[in-house]
CSV table of N, CA and C in Angstrom, one decimal:
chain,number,residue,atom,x,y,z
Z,1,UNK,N,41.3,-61.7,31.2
Z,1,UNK,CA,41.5,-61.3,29.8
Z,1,UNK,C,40.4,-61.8,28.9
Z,2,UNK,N,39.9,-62.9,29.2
Z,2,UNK,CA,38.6,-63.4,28.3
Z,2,UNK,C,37.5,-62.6,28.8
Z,3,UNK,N,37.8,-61.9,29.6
Z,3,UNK,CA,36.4,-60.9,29.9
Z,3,UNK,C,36.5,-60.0,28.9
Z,4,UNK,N,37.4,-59.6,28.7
Z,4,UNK,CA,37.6,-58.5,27.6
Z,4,UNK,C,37.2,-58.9,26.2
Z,5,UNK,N,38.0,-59.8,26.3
Z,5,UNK,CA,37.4,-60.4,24.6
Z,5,UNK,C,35.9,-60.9,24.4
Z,6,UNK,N,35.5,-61.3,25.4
Z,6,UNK,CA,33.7,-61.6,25.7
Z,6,UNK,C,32.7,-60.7,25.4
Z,7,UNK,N,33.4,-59.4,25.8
Z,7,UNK,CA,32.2,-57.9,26.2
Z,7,UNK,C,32.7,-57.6,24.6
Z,8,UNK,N,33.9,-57.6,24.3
Z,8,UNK,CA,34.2,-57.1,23.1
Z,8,UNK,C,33.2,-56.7,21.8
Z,9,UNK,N,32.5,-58.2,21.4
Z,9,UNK,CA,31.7,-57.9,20.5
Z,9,UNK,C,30.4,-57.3,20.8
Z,10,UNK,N,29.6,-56.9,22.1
Z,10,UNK,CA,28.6,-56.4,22.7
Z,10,UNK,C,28.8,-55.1,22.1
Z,11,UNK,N,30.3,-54.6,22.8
Z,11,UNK,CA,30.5,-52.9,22.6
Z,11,UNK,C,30.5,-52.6,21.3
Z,12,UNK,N,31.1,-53.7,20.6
Z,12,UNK,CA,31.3,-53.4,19.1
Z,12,UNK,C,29.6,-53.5,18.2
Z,13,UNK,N,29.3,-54.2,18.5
Z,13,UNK,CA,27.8,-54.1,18.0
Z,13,UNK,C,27.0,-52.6,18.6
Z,14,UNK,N,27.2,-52.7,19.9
Z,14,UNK,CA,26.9,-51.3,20.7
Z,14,UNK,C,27.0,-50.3,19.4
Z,15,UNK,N,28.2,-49.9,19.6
Z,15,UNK,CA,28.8,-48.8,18.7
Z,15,UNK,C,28.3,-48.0,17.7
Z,16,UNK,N,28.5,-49.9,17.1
Z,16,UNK,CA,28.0,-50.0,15.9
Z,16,UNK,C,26.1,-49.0,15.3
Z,17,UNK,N,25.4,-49.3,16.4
Z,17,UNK,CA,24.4,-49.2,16.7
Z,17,UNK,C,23.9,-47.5,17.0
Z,18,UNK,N,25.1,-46.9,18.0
Z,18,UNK,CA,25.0,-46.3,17.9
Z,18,UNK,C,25.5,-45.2,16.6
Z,19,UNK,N,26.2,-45.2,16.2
Z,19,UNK,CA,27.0,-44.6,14.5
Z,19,UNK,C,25.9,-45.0,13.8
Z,20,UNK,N,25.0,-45.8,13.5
Z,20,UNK,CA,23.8,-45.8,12.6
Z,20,UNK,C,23.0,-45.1,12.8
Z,21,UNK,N,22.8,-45.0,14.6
Z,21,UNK,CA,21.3,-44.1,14.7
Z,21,UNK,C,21.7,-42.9,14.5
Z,22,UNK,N,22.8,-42.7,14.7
Z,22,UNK,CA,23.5,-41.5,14.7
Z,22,UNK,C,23.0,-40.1,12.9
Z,23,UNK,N,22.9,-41.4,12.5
Z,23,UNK,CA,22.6,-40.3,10.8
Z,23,UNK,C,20.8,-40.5,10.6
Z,24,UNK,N,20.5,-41.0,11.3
Z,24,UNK,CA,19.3,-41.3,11.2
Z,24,UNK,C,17.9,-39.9,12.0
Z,25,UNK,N,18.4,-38.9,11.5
Z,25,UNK,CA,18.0,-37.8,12.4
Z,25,UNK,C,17.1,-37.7,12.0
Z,26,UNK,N,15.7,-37.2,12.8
Z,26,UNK,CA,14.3,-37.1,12.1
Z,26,UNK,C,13.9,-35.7,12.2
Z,27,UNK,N,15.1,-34.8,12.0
Z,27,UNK,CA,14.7,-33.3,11.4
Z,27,UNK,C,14.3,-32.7,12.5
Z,28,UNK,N,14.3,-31.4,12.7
Z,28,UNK,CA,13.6,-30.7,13.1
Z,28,UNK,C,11.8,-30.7,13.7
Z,29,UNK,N,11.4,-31.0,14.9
Z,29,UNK,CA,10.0,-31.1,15.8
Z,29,UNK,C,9.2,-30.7,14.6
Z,30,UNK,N,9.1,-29.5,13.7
Z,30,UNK,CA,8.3,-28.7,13.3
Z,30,UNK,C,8.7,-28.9,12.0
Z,31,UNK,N,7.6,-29.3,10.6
Z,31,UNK,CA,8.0,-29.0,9.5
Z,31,UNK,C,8.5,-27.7,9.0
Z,32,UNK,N,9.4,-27.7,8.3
Z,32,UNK,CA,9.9,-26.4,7.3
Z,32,UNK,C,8.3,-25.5,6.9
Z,33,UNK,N,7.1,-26.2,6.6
Z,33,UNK,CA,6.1,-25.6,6.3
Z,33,UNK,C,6.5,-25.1,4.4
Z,34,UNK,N,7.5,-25.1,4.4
Z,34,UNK,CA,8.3,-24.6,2.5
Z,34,UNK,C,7.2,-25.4,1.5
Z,35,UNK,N,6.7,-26.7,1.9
Z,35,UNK,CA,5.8,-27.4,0.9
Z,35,UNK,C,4.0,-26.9,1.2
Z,36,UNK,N,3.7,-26.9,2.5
Z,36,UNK,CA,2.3,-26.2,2.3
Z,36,UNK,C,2.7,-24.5,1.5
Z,37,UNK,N,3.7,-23.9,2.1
Z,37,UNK,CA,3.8,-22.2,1.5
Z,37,UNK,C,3.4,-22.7,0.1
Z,38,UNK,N,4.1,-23.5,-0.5
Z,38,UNK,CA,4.4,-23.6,-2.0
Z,38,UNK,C,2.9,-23.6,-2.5
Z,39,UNK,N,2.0,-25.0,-2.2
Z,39,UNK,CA,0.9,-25.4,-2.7
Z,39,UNK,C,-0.3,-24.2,-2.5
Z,40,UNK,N,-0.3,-23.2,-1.0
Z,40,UNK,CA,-1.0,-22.4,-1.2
Z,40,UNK,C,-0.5,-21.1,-1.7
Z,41,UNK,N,0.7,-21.1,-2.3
Z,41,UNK,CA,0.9,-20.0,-3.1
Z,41,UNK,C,0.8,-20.2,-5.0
Z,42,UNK,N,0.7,-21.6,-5.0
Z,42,UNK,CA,0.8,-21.5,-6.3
Z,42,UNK,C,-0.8,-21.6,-6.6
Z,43,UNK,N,-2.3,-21.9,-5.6
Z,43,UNK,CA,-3.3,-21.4,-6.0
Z,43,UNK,C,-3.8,-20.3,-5.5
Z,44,UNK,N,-2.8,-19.2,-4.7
Z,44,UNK,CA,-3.1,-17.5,-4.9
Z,44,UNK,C,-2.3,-17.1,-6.1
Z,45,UNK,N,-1.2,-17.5,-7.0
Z,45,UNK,CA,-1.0,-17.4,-8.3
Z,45,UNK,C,-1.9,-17.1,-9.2
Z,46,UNK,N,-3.0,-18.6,-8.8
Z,46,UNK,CA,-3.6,-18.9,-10.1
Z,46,UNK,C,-4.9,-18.4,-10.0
Z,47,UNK,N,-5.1,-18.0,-8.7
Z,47,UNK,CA,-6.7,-17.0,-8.5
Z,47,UNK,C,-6.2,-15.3,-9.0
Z,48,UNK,N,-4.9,-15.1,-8.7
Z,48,UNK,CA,-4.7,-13.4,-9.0
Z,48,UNK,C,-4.4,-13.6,-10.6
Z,49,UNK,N,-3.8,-14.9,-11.4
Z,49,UNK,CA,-3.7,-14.6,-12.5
Z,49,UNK,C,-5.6,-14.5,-13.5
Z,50,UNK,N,-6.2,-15.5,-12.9
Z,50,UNK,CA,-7.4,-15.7,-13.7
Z,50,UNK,C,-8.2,-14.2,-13.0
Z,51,UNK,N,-7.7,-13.2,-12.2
Z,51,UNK,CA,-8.4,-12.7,-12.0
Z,51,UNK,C,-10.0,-12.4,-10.8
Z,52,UNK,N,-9.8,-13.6,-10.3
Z,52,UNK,CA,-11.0,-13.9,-9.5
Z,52,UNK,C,-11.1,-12.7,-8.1
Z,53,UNK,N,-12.4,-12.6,-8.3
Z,53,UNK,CA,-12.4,-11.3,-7.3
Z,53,UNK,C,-12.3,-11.9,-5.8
Z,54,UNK,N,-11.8,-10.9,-4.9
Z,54,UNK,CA,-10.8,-10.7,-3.5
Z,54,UNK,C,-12.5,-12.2,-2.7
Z,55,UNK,N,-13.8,-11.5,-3.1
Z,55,UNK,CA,-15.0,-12.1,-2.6
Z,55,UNK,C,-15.3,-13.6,-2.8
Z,56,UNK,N,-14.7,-13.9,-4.1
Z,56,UNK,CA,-15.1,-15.9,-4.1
Z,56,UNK,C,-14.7,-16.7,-2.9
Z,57,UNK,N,-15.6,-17.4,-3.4
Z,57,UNK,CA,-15.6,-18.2,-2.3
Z,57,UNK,C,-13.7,-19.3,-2.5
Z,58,UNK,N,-13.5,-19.5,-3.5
Z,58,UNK,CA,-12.0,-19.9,-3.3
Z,58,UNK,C,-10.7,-19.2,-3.1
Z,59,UNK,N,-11.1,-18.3,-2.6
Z,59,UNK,CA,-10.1,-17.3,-1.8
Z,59,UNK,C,-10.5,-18.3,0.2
Z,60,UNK,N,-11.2,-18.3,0.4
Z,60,UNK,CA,-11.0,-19.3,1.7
Z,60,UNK,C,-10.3,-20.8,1.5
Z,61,UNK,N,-10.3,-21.6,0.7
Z,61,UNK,CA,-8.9,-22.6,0.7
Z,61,UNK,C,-8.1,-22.0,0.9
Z,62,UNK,N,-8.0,-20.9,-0.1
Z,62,UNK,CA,-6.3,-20.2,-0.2
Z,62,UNK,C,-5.6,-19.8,1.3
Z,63,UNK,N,-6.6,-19.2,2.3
Z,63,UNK,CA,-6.7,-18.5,3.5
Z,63,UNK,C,-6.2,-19.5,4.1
Z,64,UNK,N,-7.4,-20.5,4.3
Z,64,UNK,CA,-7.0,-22.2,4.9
Z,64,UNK,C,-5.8,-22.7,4.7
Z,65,UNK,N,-5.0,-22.8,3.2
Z,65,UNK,CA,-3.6,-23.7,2.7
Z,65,UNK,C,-2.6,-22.4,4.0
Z,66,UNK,N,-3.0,-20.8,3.7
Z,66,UNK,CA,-1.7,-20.7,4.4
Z,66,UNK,C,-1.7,-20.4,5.5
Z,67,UNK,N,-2.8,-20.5,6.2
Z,67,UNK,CA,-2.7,-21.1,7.5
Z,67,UNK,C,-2.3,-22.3,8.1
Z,68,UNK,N,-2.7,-23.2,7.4
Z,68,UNK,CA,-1.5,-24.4,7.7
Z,68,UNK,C,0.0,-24.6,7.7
Z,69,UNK,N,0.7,-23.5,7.4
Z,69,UNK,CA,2.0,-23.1,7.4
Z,69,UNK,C,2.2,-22.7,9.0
Z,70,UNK,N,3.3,-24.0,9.1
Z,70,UNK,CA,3.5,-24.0,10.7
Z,70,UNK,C,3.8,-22.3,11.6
Z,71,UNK,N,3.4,-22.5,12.6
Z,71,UNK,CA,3.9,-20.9,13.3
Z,71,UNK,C,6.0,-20.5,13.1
Z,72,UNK,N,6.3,-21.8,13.4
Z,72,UNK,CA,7.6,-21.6,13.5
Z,72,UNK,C,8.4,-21.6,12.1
Z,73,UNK,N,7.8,-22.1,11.0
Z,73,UNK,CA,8.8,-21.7,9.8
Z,73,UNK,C,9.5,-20.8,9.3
Z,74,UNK,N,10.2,-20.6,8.2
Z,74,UNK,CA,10.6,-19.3,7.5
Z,74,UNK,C,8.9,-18.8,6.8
Z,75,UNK,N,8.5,-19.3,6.5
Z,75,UNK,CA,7.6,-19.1,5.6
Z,75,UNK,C,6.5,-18.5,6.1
Z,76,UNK,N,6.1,-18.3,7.4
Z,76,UNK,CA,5.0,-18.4,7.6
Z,76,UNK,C,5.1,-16.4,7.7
Z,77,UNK,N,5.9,-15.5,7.7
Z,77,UNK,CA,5.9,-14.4,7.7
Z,77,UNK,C,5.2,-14.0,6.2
Z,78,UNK,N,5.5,-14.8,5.1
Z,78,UNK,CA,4.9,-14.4,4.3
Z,78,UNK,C,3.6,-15.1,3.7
Z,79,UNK,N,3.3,-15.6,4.5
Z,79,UNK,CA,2.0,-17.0,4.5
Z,79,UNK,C,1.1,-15.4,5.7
Z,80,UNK,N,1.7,-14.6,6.2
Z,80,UNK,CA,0.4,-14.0,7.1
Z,80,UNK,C,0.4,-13.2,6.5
Z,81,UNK,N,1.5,-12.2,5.0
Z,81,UNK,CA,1.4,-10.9,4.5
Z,81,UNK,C,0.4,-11.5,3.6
Z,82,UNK,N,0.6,-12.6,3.1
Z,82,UNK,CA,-0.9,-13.0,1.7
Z,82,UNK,C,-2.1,-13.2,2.5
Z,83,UNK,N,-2.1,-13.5,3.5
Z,83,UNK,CA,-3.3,-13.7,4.3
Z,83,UNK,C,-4.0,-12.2,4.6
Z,84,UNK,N,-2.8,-11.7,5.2
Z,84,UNK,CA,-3.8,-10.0,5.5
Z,84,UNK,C,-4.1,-9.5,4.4
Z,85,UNK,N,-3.2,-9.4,3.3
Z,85,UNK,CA,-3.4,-8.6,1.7
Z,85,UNK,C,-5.0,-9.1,1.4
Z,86,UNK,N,-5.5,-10.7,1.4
Z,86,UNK,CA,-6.4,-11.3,1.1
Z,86,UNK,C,-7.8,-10.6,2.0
Z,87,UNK,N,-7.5,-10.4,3.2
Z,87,UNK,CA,-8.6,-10.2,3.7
Z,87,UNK,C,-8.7,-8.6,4.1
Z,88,UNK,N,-7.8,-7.7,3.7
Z,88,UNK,CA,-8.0,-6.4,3.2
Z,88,UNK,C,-8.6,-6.3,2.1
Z,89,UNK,N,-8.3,-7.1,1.0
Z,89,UNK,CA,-9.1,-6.7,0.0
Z,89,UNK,C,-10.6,-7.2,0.1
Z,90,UNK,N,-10.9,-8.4,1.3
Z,90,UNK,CA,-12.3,-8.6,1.5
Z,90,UNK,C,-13.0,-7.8,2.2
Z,91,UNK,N,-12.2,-7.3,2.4
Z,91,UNK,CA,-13.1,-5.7,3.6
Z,91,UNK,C,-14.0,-5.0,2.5
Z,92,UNK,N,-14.9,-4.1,3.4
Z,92,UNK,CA,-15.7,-3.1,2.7
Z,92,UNK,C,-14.9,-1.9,2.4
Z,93,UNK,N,-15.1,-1.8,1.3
Z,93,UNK,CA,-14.8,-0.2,0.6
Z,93,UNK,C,-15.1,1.1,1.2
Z,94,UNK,N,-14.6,2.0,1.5
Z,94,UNK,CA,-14.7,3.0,2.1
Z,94,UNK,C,-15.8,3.5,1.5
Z,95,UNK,N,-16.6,4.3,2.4
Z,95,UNK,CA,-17.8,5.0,1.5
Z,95,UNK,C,-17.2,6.2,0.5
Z,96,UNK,N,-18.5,6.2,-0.4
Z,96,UNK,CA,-17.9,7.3,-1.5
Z,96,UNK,C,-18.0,8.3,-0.8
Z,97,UNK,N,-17.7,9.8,-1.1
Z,97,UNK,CA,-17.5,11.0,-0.3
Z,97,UNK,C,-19.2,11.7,-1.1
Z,98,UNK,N,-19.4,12.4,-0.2
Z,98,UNK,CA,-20.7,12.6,-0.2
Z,98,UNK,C,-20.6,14.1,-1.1
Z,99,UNK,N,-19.8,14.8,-1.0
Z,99,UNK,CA,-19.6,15.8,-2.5
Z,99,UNK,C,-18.5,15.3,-3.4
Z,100,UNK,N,-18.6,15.2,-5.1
Z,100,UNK,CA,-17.9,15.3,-5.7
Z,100,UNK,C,-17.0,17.0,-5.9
Z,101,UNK,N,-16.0,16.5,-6.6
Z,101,UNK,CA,-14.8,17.7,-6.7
Z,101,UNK,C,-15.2,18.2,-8.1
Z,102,UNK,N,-15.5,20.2,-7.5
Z,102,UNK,CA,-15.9,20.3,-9.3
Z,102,UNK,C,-17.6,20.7,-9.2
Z,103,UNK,N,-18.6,20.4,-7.8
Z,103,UNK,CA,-19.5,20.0,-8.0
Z,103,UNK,C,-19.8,21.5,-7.9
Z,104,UNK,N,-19.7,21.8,-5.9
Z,104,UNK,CA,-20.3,22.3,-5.6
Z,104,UNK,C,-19.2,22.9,-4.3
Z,105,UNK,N,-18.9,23.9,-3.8
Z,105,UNK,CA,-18.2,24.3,-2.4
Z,105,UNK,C,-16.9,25.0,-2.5
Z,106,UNK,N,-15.9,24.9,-1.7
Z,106,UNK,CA,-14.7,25.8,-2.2
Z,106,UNK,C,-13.8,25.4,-2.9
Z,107,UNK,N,-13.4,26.0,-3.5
Z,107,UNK,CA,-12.5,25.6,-4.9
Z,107,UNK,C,-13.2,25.5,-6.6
Z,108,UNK,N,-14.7,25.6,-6.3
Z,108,UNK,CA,-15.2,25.1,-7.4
Z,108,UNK,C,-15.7,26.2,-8.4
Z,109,UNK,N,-15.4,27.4,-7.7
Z,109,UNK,CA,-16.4,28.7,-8.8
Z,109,UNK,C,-15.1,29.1,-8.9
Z,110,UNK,N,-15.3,29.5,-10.1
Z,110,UNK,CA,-14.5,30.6,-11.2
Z,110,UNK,C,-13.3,31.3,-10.0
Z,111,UNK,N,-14.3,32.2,-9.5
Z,111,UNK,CA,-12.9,33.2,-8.3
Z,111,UNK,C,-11.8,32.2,-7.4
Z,112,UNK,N,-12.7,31.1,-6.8
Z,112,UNK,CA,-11.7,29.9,-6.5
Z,112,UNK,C,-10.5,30.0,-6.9
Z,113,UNK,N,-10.5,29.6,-8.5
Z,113,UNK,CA,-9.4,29.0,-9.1
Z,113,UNK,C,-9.2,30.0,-9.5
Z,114,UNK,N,-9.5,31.2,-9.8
Z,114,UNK,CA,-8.2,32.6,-9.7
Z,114,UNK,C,-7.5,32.9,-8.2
Z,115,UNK,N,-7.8,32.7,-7.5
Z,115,UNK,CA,-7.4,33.0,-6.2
Z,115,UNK,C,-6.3,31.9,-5.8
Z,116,UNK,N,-6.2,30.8,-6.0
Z,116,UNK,CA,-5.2,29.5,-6.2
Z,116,UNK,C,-3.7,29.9,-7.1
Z,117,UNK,N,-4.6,30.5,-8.3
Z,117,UNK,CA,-3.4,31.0,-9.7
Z,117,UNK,C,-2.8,31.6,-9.4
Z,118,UNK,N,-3.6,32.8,-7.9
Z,118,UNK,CA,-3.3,34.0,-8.0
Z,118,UNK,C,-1.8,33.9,-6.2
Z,119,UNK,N,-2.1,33.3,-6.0
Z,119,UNK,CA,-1.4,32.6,-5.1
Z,119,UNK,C,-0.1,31.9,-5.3
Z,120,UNK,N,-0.1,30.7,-6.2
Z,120,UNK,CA,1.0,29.9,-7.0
Z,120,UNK,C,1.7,31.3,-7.6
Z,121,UNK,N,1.5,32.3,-8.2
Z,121,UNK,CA,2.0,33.4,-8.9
Z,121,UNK,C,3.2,34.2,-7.5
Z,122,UNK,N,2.5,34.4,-6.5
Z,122,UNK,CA,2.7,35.3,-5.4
Z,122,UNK,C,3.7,34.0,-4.7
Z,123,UNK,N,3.6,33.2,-4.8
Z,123,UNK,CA,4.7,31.8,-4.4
Z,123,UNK,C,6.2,32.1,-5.5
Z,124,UNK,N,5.3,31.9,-6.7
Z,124,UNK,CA,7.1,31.8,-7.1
Z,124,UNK,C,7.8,33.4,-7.4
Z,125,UNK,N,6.9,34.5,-7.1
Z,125,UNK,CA,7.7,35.6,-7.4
Z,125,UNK,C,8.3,35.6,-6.4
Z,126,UNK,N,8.2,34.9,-4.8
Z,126,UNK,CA,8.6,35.2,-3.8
Z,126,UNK,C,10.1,34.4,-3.6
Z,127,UNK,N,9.8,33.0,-4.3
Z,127,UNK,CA,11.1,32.2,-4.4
Z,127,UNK,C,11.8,32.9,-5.6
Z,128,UNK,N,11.9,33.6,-6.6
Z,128,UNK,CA,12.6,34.1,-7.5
Z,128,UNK,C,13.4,35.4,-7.0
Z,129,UNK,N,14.5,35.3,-7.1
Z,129,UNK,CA,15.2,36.3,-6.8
Z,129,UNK,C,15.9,37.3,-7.8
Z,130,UNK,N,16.2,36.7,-8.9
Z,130,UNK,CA,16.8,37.5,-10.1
Z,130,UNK,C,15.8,38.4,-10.6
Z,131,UNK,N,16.4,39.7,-10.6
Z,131,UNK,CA,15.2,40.5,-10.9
Z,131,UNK,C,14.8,40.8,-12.4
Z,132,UNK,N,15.2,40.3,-13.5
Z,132,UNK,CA,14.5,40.5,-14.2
Z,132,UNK,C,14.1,39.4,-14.6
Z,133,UNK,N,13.9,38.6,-13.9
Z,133,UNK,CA,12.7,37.5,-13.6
Z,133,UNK,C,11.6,37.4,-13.2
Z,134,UNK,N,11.8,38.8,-12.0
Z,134,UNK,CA,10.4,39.0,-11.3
Z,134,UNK,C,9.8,40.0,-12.0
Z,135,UNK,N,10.0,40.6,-12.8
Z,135,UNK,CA,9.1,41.4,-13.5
Z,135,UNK,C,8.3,40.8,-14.4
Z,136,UNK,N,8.2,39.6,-15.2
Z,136,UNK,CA,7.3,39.4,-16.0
Z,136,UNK,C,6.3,38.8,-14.2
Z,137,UNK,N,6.8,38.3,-13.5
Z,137,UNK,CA,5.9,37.4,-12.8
Z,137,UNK,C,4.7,38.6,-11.8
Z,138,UNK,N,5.7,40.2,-11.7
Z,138,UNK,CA,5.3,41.1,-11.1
Z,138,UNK,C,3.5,41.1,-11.6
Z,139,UNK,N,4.1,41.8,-12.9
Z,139,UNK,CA,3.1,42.1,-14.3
Z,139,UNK,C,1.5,40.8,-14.2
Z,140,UNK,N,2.4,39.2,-14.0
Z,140,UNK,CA,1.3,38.8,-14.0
Z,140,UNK,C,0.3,38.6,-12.5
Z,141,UNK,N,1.0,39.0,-11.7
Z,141,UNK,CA,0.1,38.7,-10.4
Z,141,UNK,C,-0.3,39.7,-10.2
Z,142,UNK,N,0.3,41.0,-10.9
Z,142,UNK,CA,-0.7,42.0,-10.7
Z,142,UNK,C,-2.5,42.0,-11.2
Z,143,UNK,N,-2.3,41.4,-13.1
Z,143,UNK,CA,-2.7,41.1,-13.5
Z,143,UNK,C,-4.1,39.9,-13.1
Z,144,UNK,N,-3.4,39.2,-12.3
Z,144,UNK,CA,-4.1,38.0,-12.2
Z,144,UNK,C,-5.2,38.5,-10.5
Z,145,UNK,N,-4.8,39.5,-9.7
Z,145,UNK,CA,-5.3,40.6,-8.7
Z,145,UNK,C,-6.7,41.0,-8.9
Z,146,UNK,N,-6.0,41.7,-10.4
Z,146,UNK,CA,-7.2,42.5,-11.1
Z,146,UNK,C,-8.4,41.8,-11.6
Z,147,UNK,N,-8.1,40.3,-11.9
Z,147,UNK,CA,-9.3,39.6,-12.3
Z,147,UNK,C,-9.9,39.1,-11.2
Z,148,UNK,N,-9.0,38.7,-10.2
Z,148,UNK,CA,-9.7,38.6,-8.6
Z,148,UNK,C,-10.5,39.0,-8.3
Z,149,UNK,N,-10.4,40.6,-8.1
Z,149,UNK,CA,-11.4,41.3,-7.6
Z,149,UNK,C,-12.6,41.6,-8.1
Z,150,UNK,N,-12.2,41.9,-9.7
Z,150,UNK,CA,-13.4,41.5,-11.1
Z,150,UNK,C,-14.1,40.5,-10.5
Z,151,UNK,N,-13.5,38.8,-10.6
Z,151,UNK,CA,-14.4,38.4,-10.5
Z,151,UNK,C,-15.5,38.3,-8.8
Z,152,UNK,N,-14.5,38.3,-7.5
Z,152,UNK,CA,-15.1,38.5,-6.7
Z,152,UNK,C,-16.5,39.2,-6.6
Z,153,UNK,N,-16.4,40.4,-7.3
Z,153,UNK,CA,-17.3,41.3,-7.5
Z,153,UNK,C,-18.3,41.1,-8.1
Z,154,UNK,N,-18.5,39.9,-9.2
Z,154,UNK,CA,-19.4,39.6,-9.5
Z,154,UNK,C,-20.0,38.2,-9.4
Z,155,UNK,N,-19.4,37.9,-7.9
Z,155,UNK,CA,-19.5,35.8,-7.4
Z,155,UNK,C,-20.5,36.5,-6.6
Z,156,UNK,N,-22.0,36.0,-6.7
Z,156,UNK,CA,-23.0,35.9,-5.7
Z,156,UNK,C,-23.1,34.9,-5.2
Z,157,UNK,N,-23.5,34.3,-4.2
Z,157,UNK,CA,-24.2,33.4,-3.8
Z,157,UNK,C,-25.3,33.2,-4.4
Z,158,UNK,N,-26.1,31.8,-4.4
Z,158,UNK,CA,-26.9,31.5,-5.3
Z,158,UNK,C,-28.3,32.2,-4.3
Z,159,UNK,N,-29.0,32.9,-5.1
Z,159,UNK,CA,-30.2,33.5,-4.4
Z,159,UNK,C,-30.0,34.5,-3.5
Z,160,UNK,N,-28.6,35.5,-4.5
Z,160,UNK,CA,-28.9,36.8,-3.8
Z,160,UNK,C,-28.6,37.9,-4.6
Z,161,UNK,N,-29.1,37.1,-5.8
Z,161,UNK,CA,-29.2,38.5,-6.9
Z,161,UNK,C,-27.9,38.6,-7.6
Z,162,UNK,N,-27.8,39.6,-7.7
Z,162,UNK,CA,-26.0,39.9,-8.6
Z,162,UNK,C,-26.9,40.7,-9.9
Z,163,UNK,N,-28.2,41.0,-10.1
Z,163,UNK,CA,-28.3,41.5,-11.2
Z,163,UNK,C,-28.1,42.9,-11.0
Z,164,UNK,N,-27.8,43.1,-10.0
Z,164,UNK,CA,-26.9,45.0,-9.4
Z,164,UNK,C,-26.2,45.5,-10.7
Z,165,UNK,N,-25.4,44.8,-11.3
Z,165,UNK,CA,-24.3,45.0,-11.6
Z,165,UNK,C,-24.8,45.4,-13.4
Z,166,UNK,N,-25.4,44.9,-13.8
Z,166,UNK,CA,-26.3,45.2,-15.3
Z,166,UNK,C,-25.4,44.1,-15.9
Z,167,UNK,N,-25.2,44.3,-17.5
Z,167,UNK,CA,-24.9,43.8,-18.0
Z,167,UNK,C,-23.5,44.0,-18.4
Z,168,UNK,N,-22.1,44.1,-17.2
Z,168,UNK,CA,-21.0,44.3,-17.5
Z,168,UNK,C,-20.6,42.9,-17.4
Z,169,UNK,N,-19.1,42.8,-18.2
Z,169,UNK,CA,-19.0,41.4,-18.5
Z,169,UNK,C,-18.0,40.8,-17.3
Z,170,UNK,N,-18.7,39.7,-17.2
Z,170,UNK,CA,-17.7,38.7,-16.4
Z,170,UNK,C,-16.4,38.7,-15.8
């Protein structure tokens, strides 16, 4: 019976010992990463507020802070969307298009854009079904026909004359 009472205070201290370590948890292997996200989001705040172009050179901290946001956090999905957004905007620009609109090619002479008009006209008379609806629309795509062929008639290519025609109007 004095064995019992002997070990007694061992186990009790034991216990004890254990029930302390017990709250004493040291988190999760992996930081949350929530405090780097923070610090490198609040200097891509303050580069998109002052405006600093995608090219400075302190857009690479920024890159750097959110790459130190562990792989396994919550955070790190939107630590790689500001990272890619960042380094899409560092890319090169697509080249400009080698014709402007307007300049030169199809769509840009006069008969073009009657032939478009004349089209959109021949679209909605076709969707319109009430018929005295379609008669003003009849009237204009007739109309709009007639300037078609007018103008066709007088679209040359450049360097092939057109002075055939004398001095009838456009």
């Amino acid at each position: 019976m004095w064995t019992v009472f002997r070990r007694f205070p061992a186990t009790l201290s034991l216990g004890v010992g254990l029930l302390l370590c017990a709250g004493c948890d040291s988190g999760p292997l992996r930081p949350s990463g929530a405090q780097e996200f923070q610090d490198a989001d609040a200097k891509y705040n303050a580069l998109v507020t002052q405006g600093t172009p995608p090219s400075a050179p302190a857009w690479d901290a920024v890159i750097a802070e959110f790459e130190e946001v562990p792989q396994g956090s919550k955070a790190r999905p939107e630590a790689d969307r500001r990272i890619a957004a960042i380094r899409t905007l560092r890319g090169a620009l697509p080249p400009r298009p080698l014709a402007t609109p307007g300049a030169t090619g199809p769509g840009t002479s006069e008969a073009d854009t009657k032939r478009a008009a004349c089209e959109a006209l021949a679209k909605k008379l076709g969707q319109t079904h009430d018929e005295p609806a379609r008669v003003p629309l009849r009237k204009a795509l007739d109309q709009c026909r007639e300037e078609l062929v007018r103008l066709e008639s007088h679209n040359h290519p450049p360097g092939e004359g057109g002075d055939e025609h004398g001095n009838e109007p456009h």
